[in-house]
PDB file of C-alpha atoms in Angstrom:
ATOM      1  CA  MET A 309      23.352   7.796  -8.856  1.00 90.00           C
ATOM      2  CA  ASN A 310      21.408   5.270  -6.773  1.00 94.00           C
ATOM      3  CA  LEU A 311      17.910   6.709  -6.590  1.00 96.00           C
ATOM      4  CA  ILE A 312      14.616   5.756  -4.943  1.00 96.00           C
ATOM      5  CA  LEU A 313      11.370   7.216  -6.314  1.00 95.00           C
ATOM      6  CA  LEU A 314       8.555   7.665  -3.793  1.00 95.00           C
ATOM      7  CA  GLY A 315       5.011   8.786  -4.453  1.00 94.00           C
ATOM      8  CA  ALA A 316       1.455   7.526  -4.208  1.00 92.00           C
ATOM      9  CA  PRO A 317       0.223   4.996  -6.780  1.00 85.00           C
ATOM     10  CA  GLY A 318      -0.534   7.053  -9.902  1.00 84.00           C
ATOM     11  CA  ALA A 319       1.807   9.936  -8.996  1.00 91.00           C
ATOM     12  CA  GLY A 320       3.763   9.337 -12.212  1.00 89.00           C
ATOM     13  CA  LYS A 321       6.801   7.518 -10.819  1.00 91.00           C
ATOM     14  CA  GLY A 322       7.010   5.083 -13.724  1.00 88.00           C
ATOM     15  CA  THR A 323       6.879   7.833 -16.351  1.00 90.00           C
ATOM     16  CA  GLN A 324       9.517   9.932 -14.582  1.00 93.00           C
ATOM     17  CA  ALA A 325      11.690   6.846 -13.992  1.00 93.00           C
ATOM     18  CA  GLU A 326      11.801   6.258 -17.778  1.00 91.00           C
ATOM     19  CA  ILE A 327      12.857   9.871 -18.377  1.00 93.00           C
ATOM     20  CA  ILE A 328      15.562   9.856 -15.661  1.00 94.00           C
ATOM     21  CA  CYS A 329      16.714   6.497 -17.006  1.00 92.00           C
ATOM     22  CA  GLU A 330      17.339   8.016 -20.463  1.00 91.00           C
ATOM     23  CA  LYS A 331      18.855  11.220 -19.094  1.00 91.00           C
ATOM     24  CA  ALA A 332      21.220   9.578 -16.569  1.00 91.00           C
ATOM     25  CA  GLY A 333      21.857   6.323 -18.450  1.00 92.00           C
ATOM     26  CA  ILE A 334      20.906   4.115 -15.493  1.00 94.00           C
ATOM     27  CA  PRO A 335      18.245   1.359 -15.402  1.00 94.00           C
ATOM     28  CA  ALA A 336      14.805   1.926 -13.896  1.00 92.00           C
ATOM     29  CA  ILE A 337      13.891  -1.068 -11.753  1.00 90.00           C
ATOM     30  CA  SER A 338      10.205  -1.630 -11.064  1.00 86.00           C
ATOM     31  CA  THR A 339       9.565  -4.211  -8.350  1.00 80.00           C
ATOM     32  CA  GLY A 340       6.575  -5.705 -10.191  1.00 78.00           C
ATOM     33  CA  ASN A 341       8.578  -6.129 -13.404  1.00 82.00           C
ATOM     34  CA  ILE A 342      11.583  -7.768 -11.754  1.00 83.00           C
ATOM     35  CA  ILE A 343       9.416 -10.195  -9.781  1.00 80.00           C
ATOM     36  CA  ARG A 344       7.745 -11.170 -13.083  1.00 81.00           C
ATOM     37  CA  ALA A 345      11.199 -11.537 -14.722  1.00 82.00           C
ATOM     38  CA  ALA A 346      12.504 -13.653 -11.804  1.00 82.00           C
ATOM     39  CA  LEU A 347       9.442 -15.927 -12.107  1.00 81.00           C
ATOM     40  CA  LYS A 348       9.938 -16.234 -15.871  1.00 84.00           C
ATOM     41  CA  ASN A 349      13.666 -16.962 -15.558  1.00 84.00           C
ATOM     42  CA  GLY A 350      13.102 -19.428 -12.710  1.00 82.00           C
ATOM     43  CA  THR A 351      15.766 -17.893 -10.443  1.00 82.00           C
ATOM     44  CA  GLU A 352      16.041 -19.247  -6.904  1.00 82.00           C
ATOM     45  CA  MET A 353      14.274 -16.185  -5.467  1.00 81.00           C
ATOM     46  CA  GLY A 354      11.763 -16.228  -8.337  1.00 83.00           C
ATOM     47  CA  LEU A 355      10.782 -19.802  -7.454  1.00 85.00           C
ATOM     48  CA  LYS A 356      10.426 -18.798  -3.799  1.00 84.00           C
ATOM     49  CA  ALA A 357       8.169 -15.888  -4.799  1.00 84.00           C
ATOM     50  CA  LYS A 358       6.116 -18.249  -7.016  1.00 84.00           C
ATOM     51  CA  SER A 359       5.424 -20.604  -4.101  1.00 83.00           C
ATOM     52  CA  TYR A 360       3.855 -17.717  -2.133  1.00 82.00           C
ATOM     53  CA  MET A 361       1.954 -16.318  -5.106  1.00 77.00           C
ATOM     54  CA  ASP A 362       0.593 -19.756  -6.074  1.00 78.00           C
ATOM     55  CA  SER A 363      -0.920 -20.075  -2.609  1.00 78.00           C
ATOM     56  CA  GLY A 364      -2.411 -16.562  -2.840  1.00 73.00           C
ATOM     57  CA  LYS A 365      -0.075 -15.058  -0.242  1.00 75.00           C
ATOM     58  CA  LEU A 366       1.885 -11.807  -0.370  1.00 74.00           C
ATOM     59  CA  VAL A 367       5.547 -12.312  -1.241  1.00 79.00           C
ATOM     60  CA  PRO A 368       7.408 -11.658   2.053  1.00 82.00           C
ATOM     61  CA  ASP A 369       9.993  -8.902   2.402  1.00 83.00           C
ATOM     62  CA  ASP A 370      13.028 -11.183   2.525  1.00 82.00           C
ATOM     63  CA  VAL A 371      12.113 -12.759  -0.838  1.00 83.00           C
ATOM     64  CA  VAL A 372      11.374  -9.394  -2.499  1.00 84.00           C
ATOM     65  CA  ILE A 373      14.683  -8.062  -1.131  1.00 86.00           C
ATOM     66  CA  GLY A 374      16.484 -11.172  -2.412  1.00 84.00           C
ATOM     67  CA  ILE A 375      15.063 -10.582  -5.905  1.00 84.00           C
ATOM     68  CA  ILE A 376      16.097  -6.892  -5.767  1.00 87.00           C
ATOM     69  CA  LYS A 377      19.580  -7.878  -4.588  1.00 86.00           C
ATOM     70  CA  GLU A 378      19.922 -10.279  -7.551  1.00 84.00           C
ATOM     71  CA  ARG A 379      18.847  -7.523  -9.935  1.00 88.00           C
ATOM     72  CA  LEU A 380      21.150  -4.853  -8.439  1.00 89.00           C
ATOM     73  CA  ALA A 381      24.129  -7.212  -8.812  1.00 89.00           C
ATOM     74  CA  GLU A 382      23.703  -7.185 -12.612  1.00 89.00           C
ATOM     75  CA  GLU A 383      26.224  -5.338 -14.775  1.00 93.00           C
ATOM     76  CA  ASP A 384      23.875  -2.540 -15.929  1.00 92.00           C
ATOM     77  CA  CYS A 385      23.419  -1.351 -12.301  1.00 92.00           C
ATOM     78  CA  LYS A 386      27.099  -0.698 -11.600  1.00 91.00           C
ATOM     79  CA  ASN A 387      26.825   3.048 -12.400  1.00 92.00           C
ATOM     80  CA  GLY A 388      23.530   3.490 -10.573  1.00 94.00           C
ATOM     81  CA  PHE A 389      19.840   2.590 -10.702  1.00 95.00           C
ATOM     82  CA  ILE A 390      16.349   3.898 -10.016  1.00 95.00           C
ATOM     83  CA  LEU A 391      14.136   1.892  -7.642  1.00 94.00           C
ATOM     84  CA  ASP A 392      10.436   2.378  -8.389  1.00 91.00           C
ATOM     85  CA  GLY A 393       8.011   0.627  -6.008  1.00 85.00           C
ATOM     86  CA  PHE A 394      10.613  -0.376  -3.440  1.00 90.00           C
ATOM     87  CA  PRO A 395      11.039   0.092  -0.542  1.00 93.00           C
ATOM     88  CA  ARG A 396       7.342   0.297   0.380  1.00 89.00           C
ATOM     89  CA  THR A 397       7.781   0.096   4.161  1.00 92.00           C
ATOM     90  CA  ILE A 398      10.286   1.121   6.847  1.00 93.00           C
ATOM     91  CA  PRO A 399      11.387  -2.546   7.398  1.00 91.00           C
ATOM     92  CA  GLN A 400      12.145  -2.821   3.652  1.00 91.00           C
ATOM     93  CA  ALA A 401      14.205   0.399   3.800  1.00 94.00           C
ATOM     94  CA  GLU A 402      16.092  -0.930   6.823  1.00 93.00           C
ATOM     95  CA  ALA A 403      16.746  -4.205   4.975  1.00 88.00           C
ATOM     96  CA  LEU A 404      18.098  -2.256   1.986  1.00 89.00           C
ATOM     97  CA  ASP A 405      20.477  -0.403   4.334  1.00 90.00           C
ATOM     98  CA  ALA A 406      21.498  -3.695   5.958  1.00 89.00           C
ATOM     99  CA  MET A 407      22.401  -5.071   2.505  1.00 84.00           C
ATOM    100  CA  GLY A 408      24.978  -2.292   2.284  1.00 85.00           C
ATOM    101  CA  ILE A 409      23.254  -0.629  -0.682  1.00 86.00           C
ATOM    102  CA  VAL A 410      24.007   3.075  -0.539  1.00 89.00           C
ATOM    103  CA  ILE A 411      21.154   5.292  -1.735  1.00 93.00           C
ATOM    104  CA  ASP A 412      22.277   8.738  -2.924  1.00 94.00           C
ATOM    105  CA  CYS A 413      18.905  10.391  -3.228  1.00 95.00           C
ATOM    106  CA  VAL A 414      15.210   9.750  -2.516  1.00 96.00           C
ATOM    107  CA  LEU A 415      12.761  11.756  -4.607  1.00 97.00           C
ATOM    108  CA  SER A 416       9.124  12.031  -3.558  1.00 96.00           C
ATOM    109  CA  ILE A 417       6.625  13.083  -6.250  1.00 96.00           C
ATOM    110  CA  GLU A 418       3.727  14.795  -4.456  1.00 95.00           C
ATOM    111  CA  VAL A 419       0.197  14.708  -5.940  1.00 95.00           C
ATOM    112  CA  PRO A 420      -3.103  15.269  -4.027  1.00 94.00           C
ATOM    113  CA  ASP A 421      -5.329  12.199  -3.594  1.00 93.00           C
ATOM    114  CA  GLU A 422      -8.265  13.574  -5.618  1.00 90.00           C
ATOM    115  CA  LYS A 423      -6.012  14.132  -8.638  1.00 91.00           C
ATOM    116  CA  ILE A 424      -4.613  10.603  -8.290  1.00 90.00           C
ATOM    117  CA  VAL A 425      -8.127   9.089  -8.436  1.00 89.00           C
ATOM    118  CA  ALA A 426      -8.933  11.071 -11.614  1.00 84.00           C
ATOM    119  CA  ARG A 427      -5.594  10.122 -13.186  1.00 82.00           C
ATOM    120  CA  MET A 428      -5.682   6.425 -12.422  1.00 81.00           C
ATOM    121  CA  SER A 429      -9.185   5.792 -13.696  1.00 84.00           C
ATOM    122  CA  GLY A 430      -7.816   6.915 -17.098  1.00 88.00           C
ATOM    123  CA  ARG A 431      -4.897   4.463 -17.088  1.00 86.00           C
ATOM    124  CA  ARG A 432      -4.765   1.627 -19.596  1.00 92.00           C
ATOM    125  CA  VAL A 433      -2.278  -1.251 -19.557  1.00 91.00           C
ATOM    126  CA  CYS A 434      -1.211  -3.604 -22.343  1.00 92.00           C
ATOM    127  CA  SER A 435      -2.356  -7.128 -21.528  1.00 91.00           C
ATOM    128  CA  ALA A 436       0.598  -8.572 -23.480  1.00 92.00           C
ATOM    129  CA  CYS A 437       3.713  -6.553 -22.511  1.00 92.00           C
ATOM    130  CA  GLY A 438       2.542  -4.455 -19.529  1.00 88.00           C
ATOM    131  CA  ALA A 439       3.264  -1.032 -21.130  1.00 91.00           C
ATOM    132  CA  SER A 440       1.083   1.702 -19.634  1.00 88.00           C
ATOM    133  CA  TYR A 441      -0.909   4.477 -21.298  1.00 91.00           C
ATOM    134  CA  HIS A 442      -3.465   7.101 -20.283  1.00 89.00           C
ATOM    135  CA  VAL A 443      -6.622   8.248 -22.041  1.00 89.00           C
ATOM    136  CA  GLU A 444      -5.551  11.895 -21.556  1.00 84.00           C
ATOM    137  CA  TYR A 445      -1.844  12.115 -20.728  1.00 80.00           C
ATOM    138  CA  LYS A 446      -0.194   9.299 -22.696  1.00 88.00           C
ATOM    139  CA  LYS A 447      -2.469   8.190 -25.508  1.00 93.00           C
ATOM    140  CA  PRO A 448      -1.469   5.243 -27.710  1.00 95.00           C
ATOM    141  CA  LYS A 449      -1.163   5.972 -31.445  1.00 95.00           C
ATOM    142  CA  THR A 450      -4.195   3.736 -32.052  1.00 94.00           C
ATOM    143  CA  ASP A 451      -7.005   3.753 -29.501  1.00 93.00           C
ATOM    144  CA  GLY A 452      -6.971   0.581 -27.384  1.00 94.00           C
ATOM    145  CA  VAL A 453      -3.794  -0.816 -29.003  1.00 96.00           C
ATOM    146  CA  CYS A 454      -0.267  -0.927 -27.540  1.00 96.00           C
ATOM    147  CA  ASP A 455       2.337   1.049 -29.558  1.00 96.00           C
ATOM    148  CA  LEU A 456       5.084  -1.399 -28.600  1.00 95.00           C
ATOM    149  CA  CYS A 457       3.612  -4.832 -29.296  1.00 96.00           C
ATOM    150  CA  GLY A 458       0.091  -4.343 -30.699  1.00 95.00           C
ATOM    151  CA  GLY A 459      -1.512  -5.942 -27.617  1.00 95.00           C
ATOM    152  CA  ALA A 460      -4.981  -4.931 -26.377  1.00 96.00           C
ATOM    153  CA  LEU A 461      -5.175  -2.196 -23.718  1.00 95.00           C
ATOM    154  CA  SER A 462      -7.461  -2.579 -20.720  1.00 93.00           C
ATOM    155  CA  ILE A 463      -8.202  -0.965 -17.341  1.00 89.00           C
ATOM    156  CA  ARG A 464      -6.694  -2.889 -14.436  1.00 81.00           C
ATOM    157  CA  LYS A 465      -8.802  -3.654 -11.389  1.00 80.00           C
ATOM    158  CA  ASP A 466      -6.128  -1.697  -9.475  1.00 74.00           C
ATOM    159  CA  ASP A 467      -7.136   1.457 -11.343  1.00 82.00           C
ATOM    160  CA  GLU A 468     -10.850   1.356 -10.548  1.00 83.00           C
ATOM    161  CA  PRO A 469     -11.773   4.300  -8.211  1.00 83.00           C
ATOM    162  CA  GLU A 470     -12.679   2.242  -5.093  1.00 84.00           C
ATOM    163  CA  THR A 471      -9.475   0.200  -5.426  1.00 85.00           C
ATOM    164  CA  VAL A 472      -7.453   3.406  -5.883  1.00 87.00           C
ATOM    165  CA  LEU A 473      -8.836   4.824  -2.626  1.00 90.00           C
ATOM    166  CA  ASP A 474      -7.853   1.599  -0.809  1.00 88.00           C
ATOM    167  CA  ARG A 475      -4.347   1.757  -2.301  1.00 86.00           C
ATOM    168  CA  LEU A 476      -3.969   5.413  -1.287  1.00 91.00           C
ATOM    169  CA  HIS A 477      -4.943   4.507   2.278  1.00 90.00           C
ATOM    170  CA  VAL A 478      -2.233   1.795   2.333  1.00 88.00           C
ATOM    171  CA  TYR A 479       0.300   4.232   0.827  1.00 91.00           C
ATOM    172  CA  HIS A 480      -0.354   6.899   3.486  1.00 94.00           C
ATOM    173  CA  GLU A 481      -0.216   4.322   6.265  1.00 93.00           C
ATOM    174  CA  GLN A 482       2.773   2.197   5.188  1.00 91.00           C
ATOM    175  CA  THR A 483       4.882   4.007   2.571  1.00 93.00           C
ATOM    176  CA  GLU A 484       4.564   7.699   3.417  1.00 94.00           C
ATOM    177  CA  PRO A 485       6.531   7.265   6.692  1.00 96.00           C
ATOM    178  CA  LEU A 486       9.570   6.600   4.454  1.00 97.00           C
ATOM    179  CA  LYS A 487       9.697  10.352   3.770  1.00 96.00           C
ATOM    180  CA  ASP A 488      10.571  10.981   7.439  1.00 96.00           C
ATOM    181  CA  TYR A 489      12.971   8.016   7.432  1.00 96.00           C
ATOM    182  CA  TYR A 490      14.964   9.433   4.503  1.00 96.00           C
ATOM    183  CA  GLU A 491      14.575  13.070   5.543  1.00 96.00           C
ATOM    184  CA  LYS A 492      16.567  12.224   8.697  1.00 96.00           C
ATOM    185  CA  THR A 493      19.436  11.057   6.450  1.00 93.00           C
ATOM    186  CA  GLY A 494      19.326  14.318   4.454  1.00 95.00           C
ATOM    187  CA  LYS A 495      18.621  12.415   1.217  1.00 95.00           C
ATOM    188  CA  LEU A 496      14.973  13.358   0.651  1.00 96.00           C
ATOM    189  CA  ARG A 497      13.990  15.751  -2.132  1.00 96.00           C
ATOM    190  CA  THR A 498      10.484  16.564  -3.362  1.00 95.00           C
ATOM    191  CA  ALA A 499       8.872  17.544  -6.646  1.00 95.00           C
ATOM    192  CA  ILE A 500       5.243  18.666  -6.896  1.00 95.00           C
ATOM    193  CA  GLY A 501       3.459  16.711  -9.645  1.00 93.00           C
ATOM    194  CA  GLN A 502       1.983  18.998 -12.310  1.00 92.00           C
ATOM    195  CA  GLU A 503      -0.880  18.547 -14.801  1.00 86.00           C
ATOM    196  CA  GLU A 504       1.546  18.239 -17.711  1.00 87.00           C
ATOM    197  CA  VAL A 505       4.144  15.453 -17.610  1.00 88.00           C
ATOM    198  CA  ALA A 506       6.796  17.794 -19.072  1.00 92.00           C
ATOM    199  CA  ASP A 507       6.268  20.310 -16.234  1.00 94.00           C
ATOM    200  CA  THR A 508       6.671  17.562 -13.627  1.00 94.00           C
ATOM    201  CA  THR A 509       9.798  16.334 -15.431  1.00 94.00           C
ATOM    202  CA  LYS A 510      11.336  19.809 -15.280  1.00 95.00           C
ATOM    203  CA  LEU A 511      10.848  19.919 -11.473  1.00 95.00           C
ATOM    204  CA  VAL A 512      12.092  16.322 -11.068  1.00 94.00           C
ATOM    205  CA  LEU A 513      15.292  16.962 -13.029  1.00 94.00           C
ATOM    206  CA  GLU A 514      15.893  20.220 -11.104  1.00 94.00           C
ATOM    207  CA  ALA A 515      15.434  18.406  -7.782  1.00 94.00           C
ATOM    208  CA  LEU A 516      17.960  15.766  -8.894  1.00 92.00           C
ATOM    209  CA  GLY A 517      20.399  18.295 -10.337  1.00 90.00           C
ATOM    210  CA  LEU A 518      20.263  16.658 -13.799  1.00 87.00           C
TER     211      LEU A 518
END
């Protein structure tokens, strides 16, 4: 299954992607993570992305798409994949189609804005490995310490309330139109995000027929 996860920042896409990944045996591909990996590995597209980032510019669509294309060509993607954080705009979705990548299903996780703000201000991220936690929903075993690598957990600037509101505005303006784009292809499914992760997971797996 080739799957795209849609949803506002903080809707729980990353958490659900991990669960689907285990259940379906396909890799979850987060745009942020693969750009970091491409930079680290010094791939051709990674070096291109670095030149933009070093000059403080946004990485343009064609470079992001190139990095995704490199990643999707890897062996572990041959039975399917989950895209989390891409596409973010209609032009990116069109570019994905133009690459000949067939998407089987697009799942949108729906959560009201006010709940997103409350959720995200509780997020904590490991400064060393990037693993994410939450002060209420996904607590680390030891407060302030990453379970995976022992790194220190901190709140990202992205998760501060005023930044969250800005990101939600961008999501509604640029990414939400993708729901209409994929609805026209008959591939869109929705799951309403619940308070408990397990309840959301149940709806997500039902929507995907897993």
